[in-house]
mmCIF file of C-alpha atoms in Angstrom:
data_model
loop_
_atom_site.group_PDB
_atom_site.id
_atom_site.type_symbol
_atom_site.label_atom_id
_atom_site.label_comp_id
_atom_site.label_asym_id
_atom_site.label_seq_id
_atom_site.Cartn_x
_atom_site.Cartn_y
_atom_site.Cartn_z
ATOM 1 C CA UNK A 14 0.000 0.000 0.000
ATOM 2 C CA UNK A 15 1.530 3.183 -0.998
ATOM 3 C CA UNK A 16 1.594 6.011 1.385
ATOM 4 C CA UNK A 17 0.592 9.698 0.919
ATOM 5 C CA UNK A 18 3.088 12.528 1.114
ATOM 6 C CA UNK A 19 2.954 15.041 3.155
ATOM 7 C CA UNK A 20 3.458 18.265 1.551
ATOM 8 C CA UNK A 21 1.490 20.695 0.021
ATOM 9 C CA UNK A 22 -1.191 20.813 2.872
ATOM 10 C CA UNK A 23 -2.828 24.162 2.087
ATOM 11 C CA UNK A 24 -5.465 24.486 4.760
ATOM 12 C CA UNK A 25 -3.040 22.910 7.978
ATOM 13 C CA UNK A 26 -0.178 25.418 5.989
ATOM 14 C CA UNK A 27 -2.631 28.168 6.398
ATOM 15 C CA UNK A 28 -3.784 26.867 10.218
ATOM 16 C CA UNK A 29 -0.069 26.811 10.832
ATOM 17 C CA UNK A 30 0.537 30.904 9.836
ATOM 18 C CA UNK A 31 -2.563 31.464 11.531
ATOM 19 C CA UNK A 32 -2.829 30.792 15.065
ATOM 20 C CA UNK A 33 -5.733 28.517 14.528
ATOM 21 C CA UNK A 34 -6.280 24.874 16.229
ATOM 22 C CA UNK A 35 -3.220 26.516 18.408
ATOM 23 C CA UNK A 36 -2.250 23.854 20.897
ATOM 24 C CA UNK A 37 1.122 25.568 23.080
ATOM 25 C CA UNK A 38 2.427 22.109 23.964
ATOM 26 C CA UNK A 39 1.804 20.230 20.814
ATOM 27 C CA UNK A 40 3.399 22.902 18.894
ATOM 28 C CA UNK A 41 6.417 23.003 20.806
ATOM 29 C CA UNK A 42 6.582 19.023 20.857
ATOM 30 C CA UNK A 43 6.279 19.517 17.042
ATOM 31 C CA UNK A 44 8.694 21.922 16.610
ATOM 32 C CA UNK A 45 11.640 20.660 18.905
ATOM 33 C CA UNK A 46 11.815 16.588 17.909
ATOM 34 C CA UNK A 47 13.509 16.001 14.236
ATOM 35 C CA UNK A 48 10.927 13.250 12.796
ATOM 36 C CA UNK A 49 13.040 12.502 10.576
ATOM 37 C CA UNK A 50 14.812 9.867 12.573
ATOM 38 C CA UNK A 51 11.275 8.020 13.174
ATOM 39 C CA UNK A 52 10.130 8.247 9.651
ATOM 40 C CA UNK A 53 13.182 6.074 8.811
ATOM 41 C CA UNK A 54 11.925 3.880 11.618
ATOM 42 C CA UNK A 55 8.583 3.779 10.056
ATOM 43 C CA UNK A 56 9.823 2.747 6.744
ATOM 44 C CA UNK A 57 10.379 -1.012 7.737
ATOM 45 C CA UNK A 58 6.772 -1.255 7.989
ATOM 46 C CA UNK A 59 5.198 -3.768 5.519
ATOM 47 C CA UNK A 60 3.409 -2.374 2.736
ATOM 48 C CA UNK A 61 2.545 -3.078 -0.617
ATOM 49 C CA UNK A 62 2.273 -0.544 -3.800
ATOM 50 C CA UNK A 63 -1.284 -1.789 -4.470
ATOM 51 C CA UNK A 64 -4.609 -0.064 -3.024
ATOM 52 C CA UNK A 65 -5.002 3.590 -2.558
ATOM 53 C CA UNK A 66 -3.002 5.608 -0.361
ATOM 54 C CA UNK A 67 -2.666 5.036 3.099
ATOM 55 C CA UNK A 68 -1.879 7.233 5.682
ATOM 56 C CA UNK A 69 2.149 8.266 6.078
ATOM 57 C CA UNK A 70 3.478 6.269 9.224
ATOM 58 C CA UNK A 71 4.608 9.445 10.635
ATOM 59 C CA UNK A 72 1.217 10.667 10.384
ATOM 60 C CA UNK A 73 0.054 7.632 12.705
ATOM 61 C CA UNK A 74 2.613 7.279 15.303
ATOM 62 C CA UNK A 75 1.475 10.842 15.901
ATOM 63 C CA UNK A 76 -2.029 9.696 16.716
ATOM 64 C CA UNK A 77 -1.018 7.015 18.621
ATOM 65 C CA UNK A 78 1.228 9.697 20.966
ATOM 66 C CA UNK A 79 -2.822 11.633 20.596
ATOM 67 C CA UNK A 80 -4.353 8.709 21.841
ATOM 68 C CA UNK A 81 -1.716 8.360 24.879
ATOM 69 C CA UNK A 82 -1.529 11.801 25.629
ATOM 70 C CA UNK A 83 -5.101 12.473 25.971
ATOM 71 C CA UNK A 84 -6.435 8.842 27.008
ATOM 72 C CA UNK A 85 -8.270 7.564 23.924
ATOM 73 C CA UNK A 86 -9.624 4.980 22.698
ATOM 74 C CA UNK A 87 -9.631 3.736 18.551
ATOM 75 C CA UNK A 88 -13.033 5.422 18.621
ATOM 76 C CA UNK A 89 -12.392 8.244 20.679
ATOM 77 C CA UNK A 90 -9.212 9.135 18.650
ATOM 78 C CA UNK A 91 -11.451 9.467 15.400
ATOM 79 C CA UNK A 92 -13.838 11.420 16.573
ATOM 80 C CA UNK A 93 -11.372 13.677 18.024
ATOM 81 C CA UNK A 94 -9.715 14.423 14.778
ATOM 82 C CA UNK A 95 -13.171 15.925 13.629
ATOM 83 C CA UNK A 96 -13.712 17.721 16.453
ATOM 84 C CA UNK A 97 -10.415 19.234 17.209
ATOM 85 C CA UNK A 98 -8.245 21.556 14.737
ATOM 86 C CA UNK A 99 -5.318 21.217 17.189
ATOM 87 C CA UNK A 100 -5.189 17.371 16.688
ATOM 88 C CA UNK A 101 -5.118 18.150 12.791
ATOM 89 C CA UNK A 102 -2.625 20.610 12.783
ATOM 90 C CA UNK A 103 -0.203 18.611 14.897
ATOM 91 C CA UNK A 104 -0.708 15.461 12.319
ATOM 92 C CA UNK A 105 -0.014 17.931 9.454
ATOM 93 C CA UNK A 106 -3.937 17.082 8.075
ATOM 94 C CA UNK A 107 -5.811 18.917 5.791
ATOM 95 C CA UNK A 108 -9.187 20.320 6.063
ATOM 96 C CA UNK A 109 -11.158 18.517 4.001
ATOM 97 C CA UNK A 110 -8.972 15.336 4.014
ATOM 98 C CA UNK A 111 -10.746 12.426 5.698
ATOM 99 C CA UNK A 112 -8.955 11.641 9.277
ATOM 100 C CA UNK A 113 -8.006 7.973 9.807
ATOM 101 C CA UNK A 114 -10.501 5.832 11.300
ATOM 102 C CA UNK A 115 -10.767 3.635 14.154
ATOM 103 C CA UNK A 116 -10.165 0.301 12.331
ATOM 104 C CA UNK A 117 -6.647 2.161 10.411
ATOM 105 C CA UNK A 118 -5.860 3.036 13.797
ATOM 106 C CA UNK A 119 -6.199 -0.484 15.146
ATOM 107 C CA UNK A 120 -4.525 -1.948 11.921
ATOM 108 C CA UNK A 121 -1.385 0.148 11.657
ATOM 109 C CA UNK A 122 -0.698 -0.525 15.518
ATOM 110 C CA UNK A 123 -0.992 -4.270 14.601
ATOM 111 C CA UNK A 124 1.817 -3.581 12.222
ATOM 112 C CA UNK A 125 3.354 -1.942 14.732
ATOM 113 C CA UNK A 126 3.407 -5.056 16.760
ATOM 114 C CA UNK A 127 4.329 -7.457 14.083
ATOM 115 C CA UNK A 128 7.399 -5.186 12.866
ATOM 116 C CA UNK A 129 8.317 -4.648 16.447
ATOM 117 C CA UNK A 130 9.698 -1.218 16.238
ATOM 118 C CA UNK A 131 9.047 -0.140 20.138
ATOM 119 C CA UNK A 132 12.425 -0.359 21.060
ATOM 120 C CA UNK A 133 13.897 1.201 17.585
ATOM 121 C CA UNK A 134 11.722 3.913 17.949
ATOM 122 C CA UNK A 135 12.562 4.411 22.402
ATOM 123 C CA UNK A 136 16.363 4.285 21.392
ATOM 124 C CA UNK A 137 15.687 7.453 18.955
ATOM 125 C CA UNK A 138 13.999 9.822 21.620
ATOM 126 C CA UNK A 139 16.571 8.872 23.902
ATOM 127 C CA UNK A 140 19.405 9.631 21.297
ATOM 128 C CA UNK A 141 17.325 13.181 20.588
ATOM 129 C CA UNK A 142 17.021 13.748 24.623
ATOM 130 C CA UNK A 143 20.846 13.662 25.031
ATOM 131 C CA UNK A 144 21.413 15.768 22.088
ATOM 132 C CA UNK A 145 19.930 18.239 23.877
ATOM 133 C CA UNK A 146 21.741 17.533 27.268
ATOM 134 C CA UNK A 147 18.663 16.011 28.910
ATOM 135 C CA UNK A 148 20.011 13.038 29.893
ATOM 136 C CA UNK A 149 22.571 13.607 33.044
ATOM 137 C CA UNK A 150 22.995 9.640 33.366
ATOM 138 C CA UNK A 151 24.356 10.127 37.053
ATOM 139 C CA UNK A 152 21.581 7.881 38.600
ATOM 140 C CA UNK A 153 18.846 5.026 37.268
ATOM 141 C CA UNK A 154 16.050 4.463 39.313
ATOM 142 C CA UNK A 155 14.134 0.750 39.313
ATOM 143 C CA UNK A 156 10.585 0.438 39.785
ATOM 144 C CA UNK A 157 7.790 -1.567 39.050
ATOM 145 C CA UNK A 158 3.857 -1.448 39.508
ATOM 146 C CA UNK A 159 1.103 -3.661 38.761
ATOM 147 C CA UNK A 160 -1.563 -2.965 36.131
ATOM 148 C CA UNK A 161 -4.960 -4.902 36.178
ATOM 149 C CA UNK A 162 -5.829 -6.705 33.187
ATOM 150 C CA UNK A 163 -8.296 -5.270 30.782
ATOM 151 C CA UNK A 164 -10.861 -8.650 31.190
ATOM 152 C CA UNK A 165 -12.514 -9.616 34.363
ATOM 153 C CA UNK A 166 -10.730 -11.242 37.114
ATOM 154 C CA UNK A 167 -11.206 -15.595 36.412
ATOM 155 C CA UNK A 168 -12.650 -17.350 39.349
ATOM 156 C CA UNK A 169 -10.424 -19.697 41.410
ATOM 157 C CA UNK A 170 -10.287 -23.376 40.319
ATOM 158 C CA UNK A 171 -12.221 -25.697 42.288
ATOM 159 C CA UNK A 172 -8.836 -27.052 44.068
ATOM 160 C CA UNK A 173 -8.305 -23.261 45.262
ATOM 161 C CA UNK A 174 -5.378 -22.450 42.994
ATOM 162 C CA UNK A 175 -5.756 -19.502 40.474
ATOM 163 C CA UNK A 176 -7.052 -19.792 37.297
ATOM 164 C CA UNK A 177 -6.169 -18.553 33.537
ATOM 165 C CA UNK A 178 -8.476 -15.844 31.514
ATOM 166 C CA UNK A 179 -9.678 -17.742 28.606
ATOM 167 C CA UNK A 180 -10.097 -14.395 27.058
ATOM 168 C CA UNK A 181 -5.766 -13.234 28.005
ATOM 169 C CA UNK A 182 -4.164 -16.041 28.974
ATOM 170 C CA UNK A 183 -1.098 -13.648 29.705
ATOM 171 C CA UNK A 184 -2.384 -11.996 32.429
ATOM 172 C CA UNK A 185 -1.591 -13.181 35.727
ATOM 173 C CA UNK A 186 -2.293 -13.680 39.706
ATOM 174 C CA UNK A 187 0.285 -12.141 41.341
ATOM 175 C CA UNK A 188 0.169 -10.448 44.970
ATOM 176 C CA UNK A 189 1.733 -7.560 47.109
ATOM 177 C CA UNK A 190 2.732 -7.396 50.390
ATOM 178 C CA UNK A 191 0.204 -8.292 52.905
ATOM 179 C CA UNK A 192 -2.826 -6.995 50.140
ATOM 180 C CA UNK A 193 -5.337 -9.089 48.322
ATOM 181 C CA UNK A 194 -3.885 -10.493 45.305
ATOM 182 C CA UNK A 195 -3.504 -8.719 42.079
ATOM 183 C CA UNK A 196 -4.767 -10.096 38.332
ATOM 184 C CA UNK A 197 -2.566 -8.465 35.533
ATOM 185 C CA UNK A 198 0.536 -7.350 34.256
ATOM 186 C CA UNK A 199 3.571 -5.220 35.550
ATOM 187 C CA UNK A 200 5.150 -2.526 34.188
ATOM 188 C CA UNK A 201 8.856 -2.044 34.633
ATOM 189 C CA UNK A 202 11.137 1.697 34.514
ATOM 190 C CA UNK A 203 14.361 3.023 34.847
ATOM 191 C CA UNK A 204 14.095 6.963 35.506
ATOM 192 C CA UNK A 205 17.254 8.937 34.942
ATOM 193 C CA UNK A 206 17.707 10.310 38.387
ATOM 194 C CA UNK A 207 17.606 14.334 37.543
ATOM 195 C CA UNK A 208 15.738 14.873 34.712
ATOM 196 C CA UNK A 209 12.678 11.747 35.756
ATOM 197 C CA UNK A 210 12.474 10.820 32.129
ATOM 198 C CA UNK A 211 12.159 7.342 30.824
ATOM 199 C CA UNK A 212 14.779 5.259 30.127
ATOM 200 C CA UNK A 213 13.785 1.521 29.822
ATOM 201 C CA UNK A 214 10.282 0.739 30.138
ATOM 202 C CA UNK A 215 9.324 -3.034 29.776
ATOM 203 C CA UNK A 216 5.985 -4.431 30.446
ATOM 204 C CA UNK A 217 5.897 -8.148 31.763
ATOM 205 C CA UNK A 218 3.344 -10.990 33.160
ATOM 206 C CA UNK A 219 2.766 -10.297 36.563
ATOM 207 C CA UNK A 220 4.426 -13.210 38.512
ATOM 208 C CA UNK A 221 7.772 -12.032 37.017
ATOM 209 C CA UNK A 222 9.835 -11.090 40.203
ATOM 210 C CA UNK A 223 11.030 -7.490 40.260
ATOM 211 C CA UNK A 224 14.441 -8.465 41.509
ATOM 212 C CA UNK A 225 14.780 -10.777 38.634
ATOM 213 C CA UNK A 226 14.917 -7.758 36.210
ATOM 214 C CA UNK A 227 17.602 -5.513 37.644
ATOM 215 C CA UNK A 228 20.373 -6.669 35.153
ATOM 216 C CA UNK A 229 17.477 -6.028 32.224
ATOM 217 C CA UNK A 230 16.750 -2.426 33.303
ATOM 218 C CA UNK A 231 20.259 -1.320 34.091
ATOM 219 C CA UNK A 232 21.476 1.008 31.969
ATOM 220 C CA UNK A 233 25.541 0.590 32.063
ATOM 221 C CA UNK A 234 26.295 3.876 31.768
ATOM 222 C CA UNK A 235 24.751 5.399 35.068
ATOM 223 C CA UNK A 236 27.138 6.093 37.832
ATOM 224 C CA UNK A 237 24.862 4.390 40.843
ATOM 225 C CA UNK A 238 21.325 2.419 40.327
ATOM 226 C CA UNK A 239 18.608 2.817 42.849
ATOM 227 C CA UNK A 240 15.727 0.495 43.997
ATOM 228 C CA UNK A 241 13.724 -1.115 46.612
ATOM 229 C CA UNK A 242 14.084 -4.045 49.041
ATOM 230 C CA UNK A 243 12.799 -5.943 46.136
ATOM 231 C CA UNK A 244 16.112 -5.281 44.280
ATOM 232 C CA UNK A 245 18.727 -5.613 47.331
ATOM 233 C CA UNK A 246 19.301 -9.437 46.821
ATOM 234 C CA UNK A 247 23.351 -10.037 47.036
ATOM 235 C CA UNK A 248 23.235 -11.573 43.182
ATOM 236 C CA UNK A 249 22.005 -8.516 42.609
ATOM 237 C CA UNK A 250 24.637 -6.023 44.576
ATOM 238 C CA UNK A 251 27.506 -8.244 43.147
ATOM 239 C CA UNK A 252 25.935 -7.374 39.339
ATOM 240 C CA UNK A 253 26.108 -3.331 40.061
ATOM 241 C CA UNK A 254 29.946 -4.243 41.903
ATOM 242 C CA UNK A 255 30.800 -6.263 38.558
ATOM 243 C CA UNK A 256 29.441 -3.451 36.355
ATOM 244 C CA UNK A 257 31.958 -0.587 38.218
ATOM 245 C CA UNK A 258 28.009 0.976 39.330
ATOM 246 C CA UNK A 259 27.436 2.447 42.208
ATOM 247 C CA UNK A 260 24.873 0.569 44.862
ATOM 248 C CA UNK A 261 22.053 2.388 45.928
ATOM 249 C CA UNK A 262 19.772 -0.717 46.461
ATOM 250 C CA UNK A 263 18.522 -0.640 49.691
ATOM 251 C CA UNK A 264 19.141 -3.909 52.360
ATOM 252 C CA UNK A 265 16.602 -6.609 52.583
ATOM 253 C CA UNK A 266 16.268 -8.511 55.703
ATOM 254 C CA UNK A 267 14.695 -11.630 56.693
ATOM 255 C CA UNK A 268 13.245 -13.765 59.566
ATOM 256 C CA UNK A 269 16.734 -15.040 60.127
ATOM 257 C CA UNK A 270 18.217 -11.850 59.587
ATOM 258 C CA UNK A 271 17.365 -9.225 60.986
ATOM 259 C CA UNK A 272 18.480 -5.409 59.730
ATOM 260 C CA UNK A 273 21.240 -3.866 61.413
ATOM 261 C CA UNK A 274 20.703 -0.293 62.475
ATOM 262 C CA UNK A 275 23.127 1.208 60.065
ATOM 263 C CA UNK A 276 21.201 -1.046 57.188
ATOM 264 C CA UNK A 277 18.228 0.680 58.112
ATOM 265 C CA UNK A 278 19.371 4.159 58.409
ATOM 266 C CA UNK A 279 21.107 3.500 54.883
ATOM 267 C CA UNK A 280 17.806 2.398 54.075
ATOM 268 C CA UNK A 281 15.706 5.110 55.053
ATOM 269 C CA UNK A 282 18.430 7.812 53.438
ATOM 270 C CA UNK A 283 17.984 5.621 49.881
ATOM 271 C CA UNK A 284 14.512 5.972 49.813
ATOM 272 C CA UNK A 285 14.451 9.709 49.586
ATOM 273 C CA UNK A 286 15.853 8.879 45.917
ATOM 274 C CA UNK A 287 12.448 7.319 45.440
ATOM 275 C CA UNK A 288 10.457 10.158 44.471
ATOM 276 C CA UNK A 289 11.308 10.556 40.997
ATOM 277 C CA UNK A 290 10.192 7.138 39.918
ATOM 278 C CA UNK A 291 7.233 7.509 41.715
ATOM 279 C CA UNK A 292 6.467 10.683 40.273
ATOM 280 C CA UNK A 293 6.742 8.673 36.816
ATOM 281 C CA UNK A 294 4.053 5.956 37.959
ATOM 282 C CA UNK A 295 1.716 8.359 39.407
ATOM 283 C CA UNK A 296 1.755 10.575 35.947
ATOM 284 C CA UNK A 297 1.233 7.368 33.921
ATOM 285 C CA UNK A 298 -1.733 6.346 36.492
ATOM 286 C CA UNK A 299 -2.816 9.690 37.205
ATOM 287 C CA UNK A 300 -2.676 11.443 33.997
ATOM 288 C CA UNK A 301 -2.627 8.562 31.069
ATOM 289 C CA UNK A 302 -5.152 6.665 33.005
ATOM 290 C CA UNK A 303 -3.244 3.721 32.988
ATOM 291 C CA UNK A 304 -4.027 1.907 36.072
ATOM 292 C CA UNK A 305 -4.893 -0.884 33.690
ATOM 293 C CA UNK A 306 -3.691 -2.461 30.464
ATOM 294 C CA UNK A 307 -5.722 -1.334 27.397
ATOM 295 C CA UNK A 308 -5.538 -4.759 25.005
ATOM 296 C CA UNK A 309 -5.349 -8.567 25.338
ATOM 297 C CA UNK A 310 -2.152 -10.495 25.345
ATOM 298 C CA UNK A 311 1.528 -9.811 26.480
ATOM 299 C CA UNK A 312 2.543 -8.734 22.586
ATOM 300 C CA UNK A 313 0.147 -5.754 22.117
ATOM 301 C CA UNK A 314 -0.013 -4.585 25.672
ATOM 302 C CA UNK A 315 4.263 -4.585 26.045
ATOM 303 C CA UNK A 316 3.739 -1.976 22.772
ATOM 304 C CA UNK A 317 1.084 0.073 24.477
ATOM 305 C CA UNK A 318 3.495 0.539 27.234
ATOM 306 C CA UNK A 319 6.352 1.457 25.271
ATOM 307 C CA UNK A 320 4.327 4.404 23.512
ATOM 308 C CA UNK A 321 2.898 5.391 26.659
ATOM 309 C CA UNK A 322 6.904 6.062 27.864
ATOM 310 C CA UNK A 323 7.819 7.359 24.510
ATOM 311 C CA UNK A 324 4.717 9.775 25.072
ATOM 312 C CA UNK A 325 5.815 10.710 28.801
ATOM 313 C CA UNK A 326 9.148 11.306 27.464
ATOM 314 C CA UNK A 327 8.397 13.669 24.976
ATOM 315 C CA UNK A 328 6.109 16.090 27.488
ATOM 316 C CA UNK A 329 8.717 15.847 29.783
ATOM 317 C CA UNK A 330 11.138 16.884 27.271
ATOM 318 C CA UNK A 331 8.606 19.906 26.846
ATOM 319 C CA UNK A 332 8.766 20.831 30.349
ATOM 320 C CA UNK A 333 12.125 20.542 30.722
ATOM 321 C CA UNK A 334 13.461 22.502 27.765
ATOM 322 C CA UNK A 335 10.824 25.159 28.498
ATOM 323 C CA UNK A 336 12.159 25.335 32.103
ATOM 324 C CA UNK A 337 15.725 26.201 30.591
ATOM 325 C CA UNK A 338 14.276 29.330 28.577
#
C-alpha cells in the first residue's frame, strides 16, 4: 500500500501561519523533535504498492502519541480528529482530508506489533534527549507497579489455585505485600535520576519477580542504580559491583536476619531517591489513566506501554526545555 506525502497541505499550511487549532504544547513538541529519525523507523513497515493511499506512518505514530496523551480509545481518537483543529494541525492534516478511522488506527498498531519497532523507535527519543543535554545519566532508578488486566478477574479453580483468563491467557495472579492479590501485568522503569524521564520501560506478566529484572533495566552507563528491598538481593549487589556501578539498592532482611541499624538508616536515606520514579508511575496512572492495560495479550499490551513512555518522554522533554528558557 503506498503512502501519501505530506506536503502541500494548504489548509493545515494556512492553520499553521494562523494561530488557529493553536495547541502551546503540541506545537512546541512539534517543533523541537527532528521526525526525521522516526520516519526512517517507520519505513520497515510492511506495505505493498497496491490499493489507494494510506496514511504516512509518521502521520500515525502521531495519533497514537494523541491517543496516549489524551487517554483515547480507537473510537475516541477518530472522533477527536473531527472535532479538534489542534489534533489536525499537529498530524499535518488537511481540512477537508478524511482523518483515519478507528479500524486504520487499530490496523497500523498491529503492524506496529508485528514489525516490532518499540524499542527502535525508544532508542531514537533517547538519542534526541541527550542531544539536547537532557540526559545527566548520574543515577537510574528501578521500579515496578502492577496494572490490572483489561478482562474480568477468572474465578479460582475448584482445588483453590488460580485460574487462567480464557479471554488473556497472559495476564496473571500475582500479589503484594500483605494486600489481596492482584490479576494483571507489571510494568517495569528506569528513571534517569535528575531529569525523571524514561529510560527503559518493559511491560511483563505479573508473577515475574522485580528483583529478577535488575540486570534487564540497568542502563551501564549510570554512575549508581537505585531500587527497593525488592532489588537488594546479594546476586544482585555483586551485578552493580561487577558493572563498576554504584549501589544504591537498599538492604533486605529476613526472619533469620534481621536489619542492622546502620542497614536501616542507609535504608531510610535511599529511599528519599524514590520520588522521581514515583512521580513517573503516578503521571502514567494519574494522567494517562493507565491503572490498567488497554488490550489482550503480552505482545500488544508490552507496545502500548512502550508508547505510553515514549509519550511521557516527549512532554517531559517539553517541560524541561521550556524550564531552561
Amino acid at each position: 500500500m503506498s503512502h501519501k506525502a505530506l506536503n502541500q497541505l494548504s489548509f493545515a499550511g494556512a492553520l499553521i501561519k494562523t494561530k488557529a487549532g493553536l495547541n502551546q504544547t503540541l506545537d512546541e513538541i512539534d517543533k523541537k523533535i527532528d521526525w526525521k529519525g522516526f520516519e526512517k523507523i517507520l519505513k520497515k513497515l510492511h506495505s505493498s504498492n497496491r490499493g489507494r493511499p494510506s496514511y504516512p506512518p509518521l502521520m500515525m505514530l502521531k495519533c497514537m502519541l494523541l491517543q496516549n496523551w489524551y487517554n483515547l480509545s480507537d473510537y475516541g481518537l477518530e472522533e477527536s480528529l473531527y472535532d479538534r483543529l489542534s489534533f489536525r494541525r499537529f498530524l499535518g492534516l488537511e481540512l477537508d482530508e478524511y482523518a483515519p478511522d478507528h479500524s486504520t488506527i487499530s490496523r497500523f498498531r498491529d503492524e506496529l506489533v508485528k514489525d516490532n519497532l518499540k524499542e527502535a523507535m525508544f532508542l531514537e527519543l533517547e538519542r534526541q534527549l541527550e542531544s539536547l543535554g537532557l540526559l545527566l545519566k548520574k543515577g537510574t532508578l528501578i521500579d515496578a507497579s502492577i496494572i490490572s488486566a483489561s478482562v474480568s478477574k477468572p474465578r479460582k479453580n475448584v482445588d483453590g489455585t488460580a485460574a487462567e483468563s480464557p479471554v488473556d491467557p497472559d495476564a496473571q495472579w500475582t500479589c503484594k505485600g500483605k494486600r489481596r492479590d492482584y490479576y494483571g501485568y507489571k510494568a517495569h522503569v528506569s528513571v534517569d535520576q535528575d531529569s525523571g524521564l524514561i529510560r527503559k520501560g518493559i511491560l511483563t506478566k505479573a508473577k515475574v519477580d522485580d528483583g529478577h529484572m535488575l540486570k534487564d533495566m540497568v542502563m551501564g552507563d549510570e554512575k549508581r542504580v537505585f531500587g527497593d528491598k525488592a532489588y537488594g538481593s546479594k546476586s544482585n549487589k555483586e551485578f552493580l559491583s561487577e558493572q563498576g556501578i554504584k549501589d544504591g539498592l537498599m538492604t533486605k532482611g529476613c526472619y533469620r536476619r534481621k536489619l542492622t541499624e546502620r542497614e536501616k538508616s542507609r535504608n531510610k536515606h535511599l529511599s528519599r531517591y524514590r520520588s522521581a520514579v514515583e512521580r513517573v508511575f503516578g503521571t502514567l496512572k494519574r494522567s494517562y489513566g493507565y491503572t490498567r492495560v488497554r488490550y489482550i495479550g503480552l505482545l500488544k499490551n508490552a507496545l502500548h506501554f512502550s508508547l505510553l513512555c515514549l509519550a511521557f518522554n516527549l512532554k517531559k522533554m517539553n517541560q524541561l526545555t521550556m524550564a531552561e528558557v
